[in-house]
Amino acid sequence: MAYGTLYLIPCPISDETAPWEVLPASNRAVMDSLDYFIVENTRTARRFLSKAGIARPIETLEFRELNEHTLAGREVEALVEPLLAGRSAGVISEAGVPGVADPGALVVEACHRRGIRVVPLVGPSSIILAMMASGLNGQSFAFNGYLPVKPPERARAIRAFERRAVGEGQSQLFIEAPYRNAKLLEQLVQTLAPTTRLTVAADLTAPDQRIETRTVAQWRERPLPEINRHPAIFIIG
């Protein structure tokens, strides 16, 4: 029996954005064809598919979760078993694209190991959108995930990324839990050199998205944007 295919299905970054405002229409045929979804959060995935108006009734679909609580190994292998039996699956992140800053990479790795075809679909990535709109070096950049939570350790990490950005010309991207964004932005502006450029990209794809690149000296001259509890990407360049 032929194996199924694992489709990586992007979803909107912002809850305020309708699916087909940011997703290509070609994704619909794949989404309509599937009845098995591996998702970061079942409730979020069901809401996304419902808003997208897929052909199958939501209650007929099977959802299995893959998130930070999923154990690598046996639990991930169990998610792959239906594909080995010929059933295709869609992976859906809580926001944006699966497999990037997302636990979906675990099932993707398992599929490659088993020789199962993996197909990424087009959709919004906050990392790429922020990089595109930053004006910083898009030829060489690195996504670094989350910075340390404790201020002294976070300050050391900020300085290390600044040295890389300035010394190697490589743009340094990172994120933070939205409720800690304001504290992080304050520390970035306090810690970075005045001539270093800093991009803040918040609420990407939402009607009120905000993307600004300024030198740190310029950030210090004005009130900082209100981004607490708003998803954001930060870039040092």
mmCIF file of C-alpha atoms in Angstrom:
data_model
loop_
_atom_site.group_PDB
_atom_site.id
_atom_site.type_symbol
_atom_site.label_atom_id
_atom_site.label_comp_id
_atom_site.label_asym_id
_atom_site.label_seq_id
_atom_site.Cartn_x
_atom_site.Cartn_y
_atom_site.Cartn_z
ATOM 1 C CA MET A 1 0.000 0.000 0.000
ATOM 2 C CA ALA A 2 1.236 3.484 -0.870
ATOM 3 C CA TYR A 3 1.916 5.876 1.973
ATOM 4 C CA GLY A 4 -0.191 8.969 2.533
ATOM 5 C CA THR A 5 1.174 12.509 2.243
ATOM 6 C CA LEU A 6 1.877 14.956 5.056
ATOM 7 C CA TYR A 7 0.685 18.457 4.126
ATOM 8 C CA LEU A 8 1.927 21.468 6.096
ATOM 9 C CA ILE A 9 -1.023 23.864 6.158
ATOM 10 C CA PRO A 10 -0.456 27.516 7.129
ATOM 11 C CA CYS A 11 -3.157 29.454 8.925
ATOM 12 C CA PRO A 12 -3.585 33.179 9.661
ATOM 13 C CA ILE A 13 -1.232 34.794 12.151
ATOM 14 C CA SER A 14 -3.897 37.169 13.444
ATOM 15 C CA ASP A 15 -7.373 36.154 14.631
ATOM 16 C CA GLU A 16 -8.635 39.350 13.007
ATOM 17 C CA THR A 17 -7.669 38.114 9.534
ATOM 18 C CA ALA A 18 -9.974 35.878 7.499
ATOM 19 C CA PRO A 19 -8.208 32.762 6.152
ATOM 20 C CA TRP A 20 -8.613 33.521 2.470
ATOM 21 C CA GLU A 21 -7.289 37.045 2.878
ATOM 22 C CA VAL A 22 -3.804 35.595 3.476
ATOM 23 C CA LEU A 23 -3.934 32.048 2.057
ATOM 24 C CA PRO A 24 -3.842 31.158 -1.656
ATOM 25 C CA ALA A 25 -7.021 29.614 -3.054
ATOM 26 C CA SER A 26 -5.005 26.582 -4.164
ATOM 27 C CA ASN A 27 -4.742 25.480 -0.515
ATOM 28 C CA ARG A 28 -8.491 24.845 -0.386
ATOM 29 C CA ALA A 29 -8.410 21.677 -2.511
ATOM 30 C CA VAL A 30 -5.856 20.073 -0.163
ATOM 31 C CA MET A 31 -7.747 21.116 2.961
ATOM 32 C CA ASP A 32 -11.030 19.800 1.522
ATOM 33 C CA SER A 33 -9.442 16.418 0.764
ATOM 34 C CA LEU A 34 -8.262 15.652 4.305
ATOM 35 C CA ASP A 35 -10.063 14.116 7.265
ATOM 36 C CA TYR A 36 -7.030 13.722 9.561
ATOM 37 C CA PHE A 37 -5.206 16.670 11.104
ATOM 38 C CA ILE A 38 -2.181 16.841 13.412
ATOM 39 C CA VAL A 39 -2.529 20.141 15.246
ATOM 40 C CA GLU A 40 -0.892 22.218 17.933
ATOM 41 C CA ASN A 41 -4.277 23.056 19.465
ATOM 42 C CA THR A 42 -7.522 21.290 18.528
ATOM 43 C CA ARG A 43 -9.808 24.189 19.401
ATOM 44 C CA THR A 44 -7.773 26.673 17.354
ATOM 45 C CA ALA A 45 -7.531 24.285 14.394
ATOM 46 C CA ARG A 46 -11.262 23.555 14.376
ATOM 47 C CA ARG A 47 -12.004 27.286 14.418
ATOM 48 C CA PHE A 48 -9.587 27.921 11.538
ATOM 49 C CA LEU A 49 -11.035 25.161 9.368
ATOM 50 C CA SER A 50 -14.567 26.302 10.149
ATOM 51 C CA LYS A 51 -13.769 29.906 9.193
ATOM 52 C CA ALA A 52 -12.102 28.620 6.029
ATOM 53 C CA GLY A 53 -15.363 26.912 5.072
ATOM 54 C CA ILE A 54 -13.848 23.553 4.149
ATOM 55 C CA ALA A 55 -16.049 21.010 2.396
ATOM 56 C CA ARG A 56 -16.202 18.321 5.112
ATOM 57 C CA PRO A 57 -18.234 18.844 8.298
ATOM 58 C CA ILE A 58 -15.874 19.670 11.172
ATOM 59 C CA GLU A 59 -17.394 16.986 13.392
ATOM 60 C CA THR A 60 -16.351 14.271 10.898
ATOM 61 C CA LEU A 61 -12.664 15.191 11.101
ATOM 62 C CA GLU A 62 -10.073 13.532 13.327
ATOM 63 C CA PHE A 63 -7.699 15.769 15.284
ATOM 64 C CA ARG A 64 -4.611 14.665 17.205
ATOM 65 C CA GLU A 65 -2.469 17.147 19.099
ATOM 66 C CA LEU A 66 1.257 17.671 18.711
ATOM 67 C CA ASN A 67 2.522 20.350 21.071
ATOM 68 C CA GLU A 68 5.119 21.038 23.750
ATOM 69 C CA HIS A 69 3.646 18.239 25.885
ATOM 70 C CA THR A 70 4.071 15.575 23.180
ATOM 71 C CA LEU A 71 6.943 13.196 23.831
ATOM 72 C CA ALA A 72 9.329 12.540 20.970
ATOM 73 C CA GLY A 73 9.444 8.896 20.025
ATOM 74 C CA ARG A 74 6.426 6.666 20.582
ATOM 75 C CA GLU A 75 3.822 9.459 20.738
ATOM 76 C CA VAL A 76 5.076 11.044 17.509
ATOM 77 C CA GLU A 77 5.302 7.654 15.791
ATOM 78 C CA ALA A 78 1.640 7.050 16.679
ATOM 79 C CA LEU A 79 0.718 10.231 14.816
ATOM 80 C CA VAL A 80 2.487 8.903 11.709
ATOM 81 C CA GLU A 81 0.888 5.447 11.718
ATOM 82 C CA PRO A 82 -2.215 6.475 9.691
ATOM 83 C CA LEU A 83 0.060 7.816 6.929
ATOM 84 C CA LEU A 84 1.872 4.478 6.761
ATOM 85 C CA ALA A 85 -1.550 2.939 6.117
ATOM 86 C CA GLY A 86 -2.159 5.291 3.170
ATOM 87 C CA ARG A 87 -4.077 8.085 4.883
ATOM 88 C CA SER A 88 -2.931 11.669 4.266
ATOM 89 C CA ALA A 89 -2.738 14.267 7.020
ATOM 90 C CA GLY A 90 -2.538 18.016 7.450
ATOM 91 C CA VAL A 91 -0.372 19.714 10.078
ATOM 92 C CA ILE A 92 -1.736 22.987 11.482
ATOM 93 C CA SER A 93 0.129 25.312 13.843
ATOM 94 C CA GLU A 94 -1.615 27.630 16.276
ATOM 95 C CA ALA A 95 -0.619 30.555 14.045
ATOM 96 C CA GLY A 96 1.345 30.927 10.811
ATOM 97 C CA VAL A 97 3.305 28.095 9.244
ATOM 98 C CA PRO A 98 3.853 24.630 10.777
ATOM 99 C CA GLY A 99 7.332 23.376 11.576
ATOM 100 C CA VAL A 100 8.944 26.794 12.081
ATOM 101 C CA ALA A 101 9.102 27.868 15.736
ATOM 102 C CA ASP A 102 6.513 25.125 16.107
ATOM 103 C CA PRO A 103 6.467 21.510 17.389
ATOM 104 C CA GLY A 104 5.178 20.270 14.018
ATOM 105 C CA ALA A 105 8.804 19.702 13.039
ATOM 106 C CA LEU A 106 8.740 16.493 15.103
ATOM 107 C CA VAL A 107 6.186 14.783 12.882
ATOM 108 C CA VAL A 108 7.861 16.146 9.746
ATOM 109 C CA GLU A 109 11.158 14.564 10.832
ATOM 110 C CA ALA A 110 9.390 11.270 11.543
ATOM 111 C CA CYS A 111 7.831 11.286 8.069
ATOM 112 C CA HIS A 112 11.179 11.899 6.371
ATOM 113 C CA ARG A 113 12.658 9.041 8.352
ATOM 114 C CA ARG A 114 9.880 6.725 7.152
ATOM 115 C CA GLY A 115 10.014 7.871 3.516
ATOM 116 C CA ILE A 116 6.637 9.636 3.665
ATOM 117 C CA ARG A 117 6.162 12.538 1.236
ATOM 118 C CA VAL A 118 6.040 15.970 2.904
ATOM 119 C CA VAL A 119 4.403 18.901 1.070
ATOM 120 C CA PRO A 120 4.573 22.475 2.448
ATOM 121 C CA LEU A 121 1.774 24.814 1.361
ATOM 122 C CA VAL A 122 2.135 28.558 0.890
ATOM 123 C CA GLY A 123 1.030 30.889 3.669
ATOM 124 C CA PRO A 124 2.055 33.679 6.050
ATOM 125 C CA SER A 125 5.193 33.322 8.176
ATOM 126 C CA SER A 126 5.699 36.085 10.730
ATOM 127 C CA ILE A 127 9.464 35.563 10.556
ATOM 128 C CA ILE A 128 9.645 36.040 6.785
ATOM 129 C CA LEU A 129 7.107 38.881 6.721
ATOM 130 C CA ALA A 130 9.022 40.783 9.404
ATOM 131 C CA MET A 131 12.322 40.227 7.602
ATOM 132 C CA MET A 132 10.851 41.361 4.285
ATOM 133 C CA ALA A 133 9.539 44.600 5.782
ATOM 134 C CA SER A 134 12.512 45.431 8.018
ATOM 135 C CA GLY A 135 14.958 46.892 5.520
ATOM 136 C CA LEU A 136 17.701 44.917 7.282
ATOM 137 C CA ASN A 137 19.952 42.321 5.682
ATOM 138 C CA GLY A 138 17.742 39.680 4.091
ATOM 139 C CA GLN A 139 20.706 37.878 2.508
ATOM 140 C CA SER A 140 21.909 36.565 5.858
ATOM 141 C CA PHE A 141 19.666 36.256 8.882
ATOM 142 C CA ALA A 142 19.063 33.920 11.835
ATOM 143 C CA PHE A 143 15.971 33.170 13.874
ATOM 144 C CA ASN A 144 16.913 32.610 17.515
ATOM 145 C CA GLY A 145 13.592 31.787 19.171
ATOM 146 C CA TYR A 146 13.157 33.133 22.700
ATOM 147 C CA LEU A 147 15.685 35.091 24.730
ATOM 148 C CA PRO A 148 16.341 34.223 28.411
ATOM 149 C CA VAL A 149 13.689 35.510 30.817
ATOM 150 C CA LYS A 150 15.971 36.826 33.587
ATOM 151 C CA PRO A 151 17.167 40.384 32.798
ATOM 152 C CA PRO A 152 20.928 39.815 33.372
ATOM 153 C CA GLU A 153 20.988 36.716 31.151
ATOM 154 C CA ARG A 154 18.774 38.417 28.596
ATOM 155 C CA ALA A 155 21.125 41.422 28.475
ATOM 156 C CA ARG A 156 24.071 39.110 27.760
ATOM 157 C CA ALA A 157 22.104 37.428 24.957
ATOM 158 C CA ILE A 158 21.122 40.794 23.471
ATOM 159 C CA ARG A 159 24.769 41.928 23.406
ATOM 160 C CA ALA A 160 25.854 38.631 21.840
ATOM 161 C CA PHE A 161 23.272 38.953 19.058
ATOM 162 C CA GLU A 162 24.264 42.583 18.538
ATOM 163 C CA ARG A 163 27.908 41.575 18.107
ATOM 164 C CA ARG A 164 26.876 39.039 15.486
ATOM 165 C CA ALA A 165 24.622 41.511 13.696
ATOM 166 C CA VAL A 166 27.290 44.206 13.591
ATOM 167 C CA GLY A 167 30.355 42.006 13.115
ATOM 168 C CA GLU A 168 28.921 39.547 10.582
ATOM 169 C CA GLY A 169 26.177 41.673 9.048
ATOM 170 C CA GLN A 170 23.670 38.930 9.899
ATOM 171 C CA SER A 171 20.201 40.096 10.955
ATOM 172 C CA GLN A 172 19.175 38.525 14.284
ATOM 173 C CA LEU A 173 15.488 37.705 14.795
ATOM 174 C CA PHE A 174 13.763 36.582 17.985
ATOM 175 C CA ILE A 175 10.389 36.500 19.693
ATOM 176 C CA GLU A 176 8.963 36.761 23.188
ATOM 177 C CA ALA A 177 5.792 35.703 24.960
ATOM 178 C CA PRO A 178 3.415 38.593 24.149
ATOM 179 C CA TYR A 179 2.847 39.511 27.806
ATOM 180 C CA ARG A 180 6.606 40.138 28.182
ATOM 181 C CA ASN A 181 7.027 42.217 25.006
ATOM 182 C CA ALA A 182 7.051 45.614 26.695
ATOM 183 C CA LYS A 183 9.776 44.618 29.170
ATOM 184 C CA LEU A 184 11.880 43.129 26.382
ATOM 185 C CA LEU A 185 11.570 46.212 24.190
ATOM 186 C CA GLU A 186 12.568 48.439 27.099
ATOM 187 C CA GLN A 187 15.658 46.330 27.738
ATOM 188 C CA LEU A 188 16.589 46.242 24.035
ATOM 189 C CA VAL A 189 16.498 50.026 23.851
ATOM 190 C CA GLN A 190 18.512 50.333 27.080
ATOM 191 C CA THR A 191 21.116 47.694 26.162
ATOM 192 C CA LEU A 192 21.835 48.107 22.447
ATOM 193 C CA ALA A 193 24.275 50.682 21.070
ATOM 194 C CA PRO A 194 22.713 53.926 19.773
ATOM 195 C CA THR A 195 23.697 53.207 16.157
ATOM 196 C CA THR A 196 22.316 49.648 16.103
ATOM 197 C CA ARG A 197 19.109 49.266 14.125
ATOM 198 C CA LEU A 198 16.119 47.581 15.732
ATOM 199 C CA THR A 199 12.960 46.412 13.983
ATOM 200 C CA VAL A 200 9.700 45.848 15.865
ATOM 201 C CA ALA A 201 7.017 44.056 13.826
ATOM 202 C CA ALA A 202 3.753 43.573 15.743
ATOM 203 C CA ASP A 203 0.332 42.178 14.808
ATOM 204 C CA LEU A 204 1.509 41.081 11.376
ATOM 205 C CA THR A 205 -1.280 40.715 8.773
ATOM 206 C CA ALA A 206 -3.801 42.305 11.173
ATOM 207 C CA PRO A 207 -5.515 45.549 10.093
ATOM 208 C CA ASP A 208 -3.459 47.517 12.634
ATOM 209 C CA GLN A 209 -0.101 45.809 12.051
ATOM 210 C CA ARG A 210 2.922 47.910 12.961
ATOM 211 C CA ILE A 211 6.393 47.451 11.469
ATOM 212 C CA GLU A 212 9.087 49.991 12.302
ATOM 213 C CA THR A 213 12.879 50.006 11.908
ATOM 214 C CA ARG A 214 14.858 52.729 13.687
ATOM 215 C CA THR A 215 18.263 53.176 15.218
ATOM 216 C CA VAL A 216 18.268 52.661 18.956
ATOM 217 C CA ALA A 217 19.029 56.361 19.367
ATOM 218 C CA GLN A 218 15.827 57.144 17.463
ATOM 219 C CA TRP A 219 13.817 54.676 19.559
ATOM 220 C CA ARG A 220 15.078 56.455 22.689
ATOM 221 C CA GLU A 221 13.760 59.804 21.441
ATOM 222 C CA ARG A 222 10.078 58.815 21.401
ATOM 223 C CA PRO A 223 7.561 56.826 23.438
ATOM 224 C CA LEU A 224 7.862 53.120 22.802
ATOM 225 C CA PRO A 225 4.933 51.458 21.013
ATOM 226 C CA GLU A 226 2.286 49.677 23.069
ATOM 227 C CA ILE A 227 2.979 46.060 22.119
ATOM 228 C CA ASN A 228 2.320 44.231 25.365
ATOM 229 C CA ARG A 229 0.138 41.172 24.699
ATOM 230 C CA HIS A 230 0.524 41.706 20.943
ATOM 231 C CA PRO A 231 2.471 39.039 18.994
ATOM 232 C CA ALA A 232 5.718 40.561 17.741
ATOM 233 C CA ILE A 233 9.005 39.817 16.009
ATOM 234 C CA PHE A 234 12.173 41.708 16.975
ATOM 235 C CA ILE A 235 15.176 42.097 14.660
ATOM 236 C CA ILE A 236 18.628 43.478 15.445
ATOM 237 C CA GLY A 237 20.602 44.654 12.420
#
